[in-house]
Coordinates of C-alpha atoms and ligand atoms in Angstrom, one line a residue:
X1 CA 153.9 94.1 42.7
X2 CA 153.9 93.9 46.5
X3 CA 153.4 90.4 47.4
X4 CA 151.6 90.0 51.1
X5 CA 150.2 86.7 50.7
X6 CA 152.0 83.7 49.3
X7 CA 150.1 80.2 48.8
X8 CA 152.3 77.0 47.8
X9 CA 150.6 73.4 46.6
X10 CA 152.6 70.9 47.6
X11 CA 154.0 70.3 51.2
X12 CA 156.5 67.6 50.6
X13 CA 160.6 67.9 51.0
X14 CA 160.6 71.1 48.7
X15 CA 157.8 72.9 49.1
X16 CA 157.8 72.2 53.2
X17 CA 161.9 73.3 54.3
X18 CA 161.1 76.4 51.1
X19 CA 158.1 77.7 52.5
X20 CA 159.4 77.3 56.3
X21 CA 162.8 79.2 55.7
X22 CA 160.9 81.7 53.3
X23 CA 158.6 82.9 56.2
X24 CA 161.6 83.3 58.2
X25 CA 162.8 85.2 56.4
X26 CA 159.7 87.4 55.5
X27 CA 158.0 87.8 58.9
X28 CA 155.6 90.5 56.7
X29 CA 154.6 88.2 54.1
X30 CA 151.4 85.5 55.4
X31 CA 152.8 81.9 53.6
X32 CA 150.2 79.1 53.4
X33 CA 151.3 75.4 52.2
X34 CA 147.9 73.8 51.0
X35 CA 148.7 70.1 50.1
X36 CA 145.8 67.2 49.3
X37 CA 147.0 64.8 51.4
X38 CA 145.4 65.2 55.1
X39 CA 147.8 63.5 57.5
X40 CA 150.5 65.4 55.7
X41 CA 149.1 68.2 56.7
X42 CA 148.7 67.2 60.1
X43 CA 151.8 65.8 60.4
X44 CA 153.0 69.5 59.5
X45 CA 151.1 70.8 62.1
X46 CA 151.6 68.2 64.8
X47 CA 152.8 69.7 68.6
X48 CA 155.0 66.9 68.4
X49 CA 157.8 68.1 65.9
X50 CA 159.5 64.5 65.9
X51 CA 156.3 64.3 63.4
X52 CA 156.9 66.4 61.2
X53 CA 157.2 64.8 57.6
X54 CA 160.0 65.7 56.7
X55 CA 163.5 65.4 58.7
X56 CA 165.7 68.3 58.0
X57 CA 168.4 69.6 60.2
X58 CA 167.4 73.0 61.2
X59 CA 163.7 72.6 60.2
X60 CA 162.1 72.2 63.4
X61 CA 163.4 75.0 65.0
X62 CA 162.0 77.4 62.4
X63 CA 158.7 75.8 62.1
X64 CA 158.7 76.1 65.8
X65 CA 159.4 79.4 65.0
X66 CA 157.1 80.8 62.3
X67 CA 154.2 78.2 62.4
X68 CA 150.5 79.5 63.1
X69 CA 152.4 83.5 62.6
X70 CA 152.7 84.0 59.0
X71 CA 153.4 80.1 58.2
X72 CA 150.1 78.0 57.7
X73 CA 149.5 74.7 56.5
X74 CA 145.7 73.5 55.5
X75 CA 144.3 71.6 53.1
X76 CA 142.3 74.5 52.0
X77 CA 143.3 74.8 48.3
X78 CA 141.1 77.1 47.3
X79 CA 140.6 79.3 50.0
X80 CA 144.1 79.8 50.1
X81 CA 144.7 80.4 46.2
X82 CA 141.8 82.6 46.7
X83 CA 144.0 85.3 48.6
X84 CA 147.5 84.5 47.2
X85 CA 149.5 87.1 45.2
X86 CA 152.1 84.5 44.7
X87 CA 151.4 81.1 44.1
X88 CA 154.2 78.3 44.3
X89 CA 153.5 74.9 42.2
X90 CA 155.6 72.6 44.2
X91 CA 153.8 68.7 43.7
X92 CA 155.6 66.0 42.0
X93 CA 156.4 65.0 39.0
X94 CA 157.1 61.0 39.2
X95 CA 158.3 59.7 35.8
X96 CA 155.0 58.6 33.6
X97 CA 154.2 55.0 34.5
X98 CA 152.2 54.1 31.3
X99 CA 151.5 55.9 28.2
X100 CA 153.3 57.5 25.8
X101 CA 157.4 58.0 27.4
X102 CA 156.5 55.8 30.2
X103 CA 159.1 55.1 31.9
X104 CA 160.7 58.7 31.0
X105 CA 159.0 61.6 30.5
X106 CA 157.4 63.3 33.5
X107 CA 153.8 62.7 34.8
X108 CA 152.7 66.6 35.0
X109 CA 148.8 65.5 36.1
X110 CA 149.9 67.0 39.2
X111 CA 151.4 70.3 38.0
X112 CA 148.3 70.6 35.5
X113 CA 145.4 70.0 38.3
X114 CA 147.4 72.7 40.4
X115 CA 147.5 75.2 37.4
X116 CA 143.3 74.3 37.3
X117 CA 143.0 75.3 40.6
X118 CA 144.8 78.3 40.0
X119 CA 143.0 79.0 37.1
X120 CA 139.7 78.4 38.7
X121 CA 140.0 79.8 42.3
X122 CA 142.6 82.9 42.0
X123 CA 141.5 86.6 41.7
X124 CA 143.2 89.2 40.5
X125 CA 146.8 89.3 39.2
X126 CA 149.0 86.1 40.4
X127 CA 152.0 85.3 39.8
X128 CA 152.5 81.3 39.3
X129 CA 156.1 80.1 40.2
X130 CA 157.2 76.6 39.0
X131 CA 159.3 75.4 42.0
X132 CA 158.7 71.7 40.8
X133 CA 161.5 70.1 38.6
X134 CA 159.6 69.9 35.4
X135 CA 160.6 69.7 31.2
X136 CA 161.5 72.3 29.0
X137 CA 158.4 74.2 28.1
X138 CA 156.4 72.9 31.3
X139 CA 155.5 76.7 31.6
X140 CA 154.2 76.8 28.4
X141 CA 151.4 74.0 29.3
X142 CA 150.8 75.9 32.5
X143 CA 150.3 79.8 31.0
X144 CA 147.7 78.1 28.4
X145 CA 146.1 76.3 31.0
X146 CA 145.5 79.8 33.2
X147 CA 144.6 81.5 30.2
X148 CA 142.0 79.5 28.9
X149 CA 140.3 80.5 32.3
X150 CA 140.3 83.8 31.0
X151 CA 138.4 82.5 28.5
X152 CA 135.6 81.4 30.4
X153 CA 133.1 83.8 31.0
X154 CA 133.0 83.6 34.7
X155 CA 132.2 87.2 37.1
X156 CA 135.6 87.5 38.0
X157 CA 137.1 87.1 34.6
X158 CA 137.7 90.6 34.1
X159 CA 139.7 90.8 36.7
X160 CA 142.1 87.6 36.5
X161 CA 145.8 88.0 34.8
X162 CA 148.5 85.8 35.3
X163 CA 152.9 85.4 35.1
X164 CA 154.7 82.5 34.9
X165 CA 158.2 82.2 36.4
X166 CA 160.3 79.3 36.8
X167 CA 162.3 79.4 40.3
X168 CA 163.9 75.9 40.5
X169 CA 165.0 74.8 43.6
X170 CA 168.1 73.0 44.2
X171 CA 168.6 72.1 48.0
X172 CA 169.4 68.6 48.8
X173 CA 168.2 66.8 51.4
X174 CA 169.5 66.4 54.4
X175 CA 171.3 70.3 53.6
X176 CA 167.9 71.7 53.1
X177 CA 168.1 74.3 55.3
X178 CA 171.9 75.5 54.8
X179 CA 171.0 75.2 50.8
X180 CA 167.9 77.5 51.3
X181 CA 169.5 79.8 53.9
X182 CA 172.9 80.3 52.0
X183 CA 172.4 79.4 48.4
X184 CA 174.7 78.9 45.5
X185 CA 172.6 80.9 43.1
X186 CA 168.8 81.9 42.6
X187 CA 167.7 81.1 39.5
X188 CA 164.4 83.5 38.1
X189 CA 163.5 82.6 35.1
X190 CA 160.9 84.3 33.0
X191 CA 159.8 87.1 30.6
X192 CA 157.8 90.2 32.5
X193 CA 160.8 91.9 34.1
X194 CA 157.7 93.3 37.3
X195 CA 156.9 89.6 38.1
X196 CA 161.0 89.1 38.3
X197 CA 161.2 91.7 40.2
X198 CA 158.6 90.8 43.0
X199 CA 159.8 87.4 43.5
X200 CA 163.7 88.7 43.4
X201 CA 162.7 91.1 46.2
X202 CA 161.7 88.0 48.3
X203 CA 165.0 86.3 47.8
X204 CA 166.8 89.9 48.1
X205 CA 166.2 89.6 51.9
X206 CA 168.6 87.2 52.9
X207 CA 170.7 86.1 49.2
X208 CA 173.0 88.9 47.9
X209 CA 171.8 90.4 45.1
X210 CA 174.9 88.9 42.7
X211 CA 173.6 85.2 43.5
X212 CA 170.0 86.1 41.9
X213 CA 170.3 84.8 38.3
X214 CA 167.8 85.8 36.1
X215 CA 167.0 83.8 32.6
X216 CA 164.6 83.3 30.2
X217 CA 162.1 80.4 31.2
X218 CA 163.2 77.7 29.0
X219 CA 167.1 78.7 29.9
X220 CA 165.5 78.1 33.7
X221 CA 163.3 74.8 33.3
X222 CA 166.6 73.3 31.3
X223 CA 169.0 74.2 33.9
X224 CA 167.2 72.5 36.6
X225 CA 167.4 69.4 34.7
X226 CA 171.3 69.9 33.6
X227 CA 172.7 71.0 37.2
X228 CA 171.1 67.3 38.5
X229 CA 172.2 65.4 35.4
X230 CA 175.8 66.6 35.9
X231 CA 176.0 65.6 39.3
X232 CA 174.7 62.2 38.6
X233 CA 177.4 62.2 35.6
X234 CA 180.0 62.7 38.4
X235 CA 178.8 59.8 40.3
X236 CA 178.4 57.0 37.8
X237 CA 181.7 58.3 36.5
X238 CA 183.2 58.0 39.7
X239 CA 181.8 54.5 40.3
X240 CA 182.9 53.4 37.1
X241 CA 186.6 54.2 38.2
X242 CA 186.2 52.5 41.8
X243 CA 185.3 49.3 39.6
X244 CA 188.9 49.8 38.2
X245 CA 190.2 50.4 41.2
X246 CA 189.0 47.1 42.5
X247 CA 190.7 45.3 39.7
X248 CA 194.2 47.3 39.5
X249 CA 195.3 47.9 43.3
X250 CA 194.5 51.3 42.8
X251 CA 192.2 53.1 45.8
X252 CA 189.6 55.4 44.5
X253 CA 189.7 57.6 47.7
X254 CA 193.3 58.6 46.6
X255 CA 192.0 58.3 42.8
X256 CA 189.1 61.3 44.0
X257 CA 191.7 63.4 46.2
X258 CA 193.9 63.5 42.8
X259 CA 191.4 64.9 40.3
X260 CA 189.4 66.9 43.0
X261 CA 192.5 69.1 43.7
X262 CA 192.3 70.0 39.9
X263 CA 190.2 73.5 40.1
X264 CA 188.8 72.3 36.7
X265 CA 187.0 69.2 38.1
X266 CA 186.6 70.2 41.9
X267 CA 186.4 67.9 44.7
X268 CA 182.7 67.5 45.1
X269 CA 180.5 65.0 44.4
X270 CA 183.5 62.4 43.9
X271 CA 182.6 59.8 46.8
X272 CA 182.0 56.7 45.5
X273 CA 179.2 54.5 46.9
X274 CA 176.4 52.3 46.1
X275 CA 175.1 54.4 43.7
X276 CA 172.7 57.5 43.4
X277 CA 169.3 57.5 44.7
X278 CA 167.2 60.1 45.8
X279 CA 163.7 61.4 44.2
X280 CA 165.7 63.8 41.6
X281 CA 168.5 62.3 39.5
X282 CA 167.1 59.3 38.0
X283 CA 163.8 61.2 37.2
X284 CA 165.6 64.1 35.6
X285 CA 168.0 62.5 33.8
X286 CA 165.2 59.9 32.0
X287 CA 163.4 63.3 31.6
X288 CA 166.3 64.4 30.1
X289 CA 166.8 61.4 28.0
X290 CA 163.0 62.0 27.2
X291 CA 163.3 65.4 25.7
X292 CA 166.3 64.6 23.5
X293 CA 164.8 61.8 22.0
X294 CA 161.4 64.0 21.3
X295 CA 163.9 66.8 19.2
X296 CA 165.0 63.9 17.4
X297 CA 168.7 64.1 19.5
X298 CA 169.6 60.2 20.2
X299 CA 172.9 60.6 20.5
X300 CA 172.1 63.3 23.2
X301 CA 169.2 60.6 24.6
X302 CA 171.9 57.5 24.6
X303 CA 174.9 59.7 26.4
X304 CA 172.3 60.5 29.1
X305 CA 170.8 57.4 29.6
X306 CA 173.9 55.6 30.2
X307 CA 174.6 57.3 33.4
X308 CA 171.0 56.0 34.9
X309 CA 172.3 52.5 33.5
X310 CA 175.7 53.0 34.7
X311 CA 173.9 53.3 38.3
X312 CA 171.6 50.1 38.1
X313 CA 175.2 48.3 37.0
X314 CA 177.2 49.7 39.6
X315 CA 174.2 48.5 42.0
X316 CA 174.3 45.1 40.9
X317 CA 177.7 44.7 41.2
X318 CA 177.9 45.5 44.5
X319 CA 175.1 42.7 44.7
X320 CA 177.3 40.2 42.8
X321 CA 180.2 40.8 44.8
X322 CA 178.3 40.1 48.2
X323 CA 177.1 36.6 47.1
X324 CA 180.4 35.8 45.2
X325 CA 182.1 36.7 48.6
X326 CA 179.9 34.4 50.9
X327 CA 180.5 31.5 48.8
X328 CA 178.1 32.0 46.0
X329 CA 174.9 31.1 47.8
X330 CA 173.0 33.5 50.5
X331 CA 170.1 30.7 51.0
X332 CA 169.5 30.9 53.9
X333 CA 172.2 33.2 55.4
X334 CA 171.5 36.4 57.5
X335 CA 172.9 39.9 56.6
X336 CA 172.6 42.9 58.5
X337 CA 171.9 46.2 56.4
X338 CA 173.2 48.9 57.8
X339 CA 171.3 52.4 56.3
X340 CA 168.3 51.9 54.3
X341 CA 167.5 56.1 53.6
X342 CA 169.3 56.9 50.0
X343 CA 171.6 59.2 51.8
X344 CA 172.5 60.6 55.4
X345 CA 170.6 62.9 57.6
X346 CA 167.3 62.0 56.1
X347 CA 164.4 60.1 56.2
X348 CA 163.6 59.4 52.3
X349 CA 163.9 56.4 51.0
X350 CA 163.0 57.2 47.4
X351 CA 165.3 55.1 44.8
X352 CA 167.6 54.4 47.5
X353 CA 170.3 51.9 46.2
X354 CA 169.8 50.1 49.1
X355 CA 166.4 48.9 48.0
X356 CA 168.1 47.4 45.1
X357 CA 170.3 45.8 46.4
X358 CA 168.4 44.2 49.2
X359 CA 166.1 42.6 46.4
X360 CA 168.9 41.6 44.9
X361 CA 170.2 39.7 48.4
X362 CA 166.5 38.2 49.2
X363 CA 165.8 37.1 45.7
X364 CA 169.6 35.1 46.2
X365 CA 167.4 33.7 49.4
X366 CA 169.1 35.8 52.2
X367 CA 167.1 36.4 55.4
X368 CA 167.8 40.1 56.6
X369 CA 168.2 42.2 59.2
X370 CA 167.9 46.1 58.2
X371 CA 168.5 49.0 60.6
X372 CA 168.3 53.0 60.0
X373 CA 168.9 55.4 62.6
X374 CA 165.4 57.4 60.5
X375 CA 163.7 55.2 58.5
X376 CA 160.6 53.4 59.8
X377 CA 160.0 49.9 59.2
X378 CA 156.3 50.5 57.4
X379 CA 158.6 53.2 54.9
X380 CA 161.0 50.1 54.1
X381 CA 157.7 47.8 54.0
X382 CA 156.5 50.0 50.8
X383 CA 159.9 49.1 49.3
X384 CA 159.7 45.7 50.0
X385 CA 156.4 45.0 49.0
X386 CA 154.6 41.5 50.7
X387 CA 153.6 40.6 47.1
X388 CA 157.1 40.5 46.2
X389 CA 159.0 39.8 49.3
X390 CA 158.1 37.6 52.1
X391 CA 157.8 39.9 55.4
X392 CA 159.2 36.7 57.4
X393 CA 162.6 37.0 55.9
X394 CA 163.2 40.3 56.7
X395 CA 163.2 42.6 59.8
X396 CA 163.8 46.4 61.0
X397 CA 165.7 45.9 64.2
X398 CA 166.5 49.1 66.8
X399 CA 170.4 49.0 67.3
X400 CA 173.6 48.2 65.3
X401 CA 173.9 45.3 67.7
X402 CA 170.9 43.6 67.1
X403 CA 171.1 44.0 63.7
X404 CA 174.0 42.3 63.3
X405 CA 173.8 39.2 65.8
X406 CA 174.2 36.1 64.1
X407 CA 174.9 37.5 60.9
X408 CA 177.4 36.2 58.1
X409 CA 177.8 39.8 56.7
X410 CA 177.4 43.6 57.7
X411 CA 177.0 45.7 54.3
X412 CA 177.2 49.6 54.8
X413 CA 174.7 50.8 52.4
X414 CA 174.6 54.6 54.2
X415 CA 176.8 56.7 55.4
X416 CA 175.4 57.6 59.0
X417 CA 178.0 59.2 61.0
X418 CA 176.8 56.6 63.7
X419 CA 178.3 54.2 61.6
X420 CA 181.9 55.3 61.4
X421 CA 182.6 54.0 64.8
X422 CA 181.2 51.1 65.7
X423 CA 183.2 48.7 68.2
X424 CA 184.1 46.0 65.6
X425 CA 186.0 43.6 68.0
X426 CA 182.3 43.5 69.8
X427 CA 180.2 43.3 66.7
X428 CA 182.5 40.4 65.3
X429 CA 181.7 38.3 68.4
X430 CA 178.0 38.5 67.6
X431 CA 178.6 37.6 64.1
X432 CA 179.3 34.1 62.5
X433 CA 182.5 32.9 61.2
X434 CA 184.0 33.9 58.8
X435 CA 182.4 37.2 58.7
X436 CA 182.2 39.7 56.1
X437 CA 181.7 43.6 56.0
X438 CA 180.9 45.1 53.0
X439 CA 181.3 48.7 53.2
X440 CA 179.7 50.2 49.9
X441 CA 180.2 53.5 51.9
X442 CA 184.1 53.8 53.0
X443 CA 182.9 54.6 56.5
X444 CA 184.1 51.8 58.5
X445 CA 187.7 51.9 59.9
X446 CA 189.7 49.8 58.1
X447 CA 192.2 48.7 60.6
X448 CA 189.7 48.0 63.3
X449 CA 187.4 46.1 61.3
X450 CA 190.5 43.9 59.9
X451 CA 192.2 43.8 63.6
X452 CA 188.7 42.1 64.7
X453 CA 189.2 39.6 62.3
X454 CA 186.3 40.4 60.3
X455 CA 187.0 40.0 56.5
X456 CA 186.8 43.3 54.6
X457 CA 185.4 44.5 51.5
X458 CA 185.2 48.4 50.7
X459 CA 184.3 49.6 47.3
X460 CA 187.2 51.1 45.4
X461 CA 189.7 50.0 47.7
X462 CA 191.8 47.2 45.4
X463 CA 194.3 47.3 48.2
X464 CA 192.5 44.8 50.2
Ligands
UDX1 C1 159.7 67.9 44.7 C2 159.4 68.6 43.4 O1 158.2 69.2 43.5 C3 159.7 67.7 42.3 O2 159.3 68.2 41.0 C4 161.1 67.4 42.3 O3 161.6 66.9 41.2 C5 161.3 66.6 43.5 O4 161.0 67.3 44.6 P1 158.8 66.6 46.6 O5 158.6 67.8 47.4 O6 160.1 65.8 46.9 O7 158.8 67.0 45.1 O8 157.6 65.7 46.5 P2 156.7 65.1 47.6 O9 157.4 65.1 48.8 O10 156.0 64.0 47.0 O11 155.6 66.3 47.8 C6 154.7 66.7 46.9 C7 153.4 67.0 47.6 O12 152.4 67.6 46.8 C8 152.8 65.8 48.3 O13 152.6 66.1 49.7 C9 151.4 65.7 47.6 O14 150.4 65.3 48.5 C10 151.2 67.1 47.2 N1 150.2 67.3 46.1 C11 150.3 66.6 45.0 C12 149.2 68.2 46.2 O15 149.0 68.9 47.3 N2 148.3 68.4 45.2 C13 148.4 67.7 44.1 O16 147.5 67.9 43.2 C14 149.4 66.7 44.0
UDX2 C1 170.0 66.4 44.5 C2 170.8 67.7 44.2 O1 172.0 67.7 44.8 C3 170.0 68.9 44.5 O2 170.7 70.1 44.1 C4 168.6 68.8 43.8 O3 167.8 70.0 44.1 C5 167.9 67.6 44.2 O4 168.7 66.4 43.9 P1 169.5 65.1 46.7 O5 168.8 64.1 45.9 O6 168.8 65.5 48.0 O7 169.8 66.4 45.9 O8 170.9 64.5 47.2 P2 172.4 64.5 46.8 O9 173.2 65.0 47.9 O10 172.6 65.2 45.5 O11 172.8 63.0 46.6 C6 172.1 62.2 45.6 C7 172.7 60.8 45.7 O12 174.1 60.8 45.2 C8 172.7 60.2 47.0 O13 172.3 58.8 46.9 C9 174.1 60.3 47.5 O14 174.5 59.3 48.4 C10 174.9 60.1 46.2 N1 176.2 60.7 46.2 C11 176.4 62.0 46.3 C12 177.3 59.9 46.0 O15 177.2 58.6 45.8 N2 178.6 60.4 45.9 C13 178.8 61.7 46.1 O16 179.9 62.2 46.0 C14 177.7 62.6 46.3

């Protein structure tokens, strides 16, 4: 199967950087990104490219590059399934809010209206590629849904067939790019070895050929799931230690160099820090968690779901050790947040521990000042919502400086590289005595921050 015309739903941080480095890559092939949201859409095709929706290093050069040539984004869902060979499924899939497995199991209303619309609108032979993070047997719920279109006795019906394949993606953000330009592995699942083939030949154009795994579906859907429930082990593990650390003398840095020279265990993915956020690990663990407990596995559930509650732990602590540190009270006190995005070099926000953790500091009555070299104030308003929080005791500010005047306490909550050298012996003359940094991060320099007589707190470090 020769695929000319790809259509993707879903133009968010996957299916966006995907689609963008997959026309690159395949000047020949026409790629349209449909999505439902309009200023999305716009925002994908803005002249402006500081307005894109997504911040990626690398992104806006190839957008630059391949839009209105064979890269397209509309809101034209139909239109654009209409003359797709290939269509992507890339919405989300936020954790069920109500219902039965709230609170776990994925919300697939998304993925299920997309497979309609494929059902309804396609012609001809598509192939239907799950790049969404979804269950075990997620492809199973789609394939029924296109074939009870076949079912319907509709002038095209004759002529409509369908594959499923499951094509996880597993870039991270802020990476994006590099992930999708030179990734670990490709992994295909599926079971018609022609539809494999078609989408292997995409990925063949720039991935050497050993990297392209192929699996059967479930085997594809499950690894998704595992890859981002290990590394979120490795984290809460990690944090767990730097606790230890605090209470022994022992430095977690050095604790992380140890075991990460170890081949076994590797040295990635050991930095301890406020805790994971980010759209995927939480989600896909308590999906995890979901599934284990629906094949009657609660052992399997209980292991799992202790890593998500390691992480809301490890977040509070951090919390517990700020207020305990200034005295036991913040009423009333200001504290500059430095990084409010769940990682560096993006723009999300989503489960970022540093919403946490500033509820935790404004429900304790402190007044804050927040700054984030990418994230806009009306982002951080959605996580602080005025029904909870009172806008008047917090504030975005522009610079590092400002952010921190008059403040008892600077706590690191993101590791911008703007951060790691910051002119402490100014900063502490802005701040009020005795000051505190708390660097949740291990980005500040140690020496300068204690030479400027700033009192220092850094997490794992029981040297201190
Ligand atoms: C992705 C994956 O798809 C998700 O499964 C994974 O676990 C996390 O990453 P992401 O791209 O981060 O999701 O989500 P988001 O940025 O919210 O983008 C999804 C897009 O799909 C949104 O722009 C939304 O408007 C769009 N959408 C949703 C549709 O176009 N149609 C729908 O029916 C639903
Ligand atoms: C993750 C996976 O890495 C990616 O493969 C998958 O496709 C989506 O989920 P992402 O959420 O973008 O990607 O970010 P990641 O770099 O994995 O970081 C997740 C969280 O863990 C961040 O909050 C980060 O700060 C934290 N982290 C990461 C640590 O605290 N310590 C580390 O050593 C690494």
């Amino acid at each position: 199967m020769d695929i000319r015309n790809i259509c993707c739903i879903g133009g968010g941080y996957v299916g966006g950087p995907t689609m963008a480095v997959m026309a690159l890559k395949c000047p020949d092939i026409q790629i349209n990104v449909v999505d439902i949201n309009k200023e999305r859409i716009n925002n994908w095709n803005d002249k402006d490219l500081s307005k894109l929706p997504v911040y990626e290093p690398g992104l806006a050069e190839i957008i630059m590059k391949c839009r209105g040539k064979n890269l397209h984004f509309s809101t034209k869902v139909r239109e654009m399934i209409e003359i797709a060979d290939m269509i992507f499924i890339s919405v989300n899939t936020p954790t069920k809010t109500k219902g039965i497995g709230a609170g776990k199991a994925s919300d697939l209303k998304w993925v299920e209206n997309s497979a309609r619309e494929v059902a309804t609108f396609s012609k001809g032979h598509s192939i239907v590629v799950e790049k969404s993070t979804l269950p075990v047997r997620t492809a199973e719920v789609i394939q029924s849904i296109l074939n009870s279109s076949q079912n319907q006795t509709k002038p095209d019906y004759e002529n409509k067939s369908f594959d499923v394949l499951s094509n996880p993606e597993f870039l991270a953000e802020g990476t994006a790019i590099d992930d999708l330009l030179n990734p670990d592995r490709v992994l295909i699942g599926g079971d018609n070895p022609e539809a494999i083939k078609s989408l292997r030949n995409i990925y063949k154009r720039w991935v050497p050929d050993r990297k392209i795994l192929e699996t059967n579906i479930w085997s594809s859907e499950l690894a998704k799931l595992t890859a981002n429930a290990f590394l979120a082990q490795r984290i809460s593990s990690i944090n767990t230690i730097a606790a230890l650390c605090e209470s022994t003398g022992a430095d977690v840095r050095e604790v992380s160099r140890a075991i990460g020279k170890d081949s076994r265990i590797g040295s990635k993915f050991l930095d301890s820090g406020p805790g994971f956020g980010g759209s995927c690990f939480k989600k896909d663990i308590l999906n995890l968690v979901y599934l284990a407990e629906y094949f009657g596995l609660p052992e399997v559930a209980n292991f799992w779901n202790n890593v998500v509650s390691i992480n809301y732990w490890h977040q509070h602590r951090i919390s517990k050790i700020i207020i305990k540190k200034l005295f036991g009270s913040l009423s009333g006190k200001k504290i500059g947040i430095l990084g409010f995005a769940f990682k560096a070099n993006t723009n999300d926000t989503r489960e970022s521990s540093a919403i946490q953790i500033c509820k935790d500091l404004l429900e304790e009555g402190a007044l804050l000042t927040i700054h984030d070299p990418k994230v806009e104030k009306n982002k951080i308003s959605k996580d602080l919502p005025e029904e909870s929080f009172d806008p008047n005791t917090w504030d975005v500010l522009d610079s590092v400086e400002k952010t921190l005047k008059n403040t008892h306490a600077a706590v690191l909550l993101t590791e911008w590289s703007d951060y790691s050298n910051l002119d402490w012996d100014n900063l502490a003359k802005k701040m009020v005595k005795p000051a505190w940094i708390f660097d949740a991060r291990s980005i500040v320099d140690k020496t300068k921050v204690l030479d400027a007589g700033l009192n220092l707190w850094r997490i794992g470090d029981g040297s201190i």
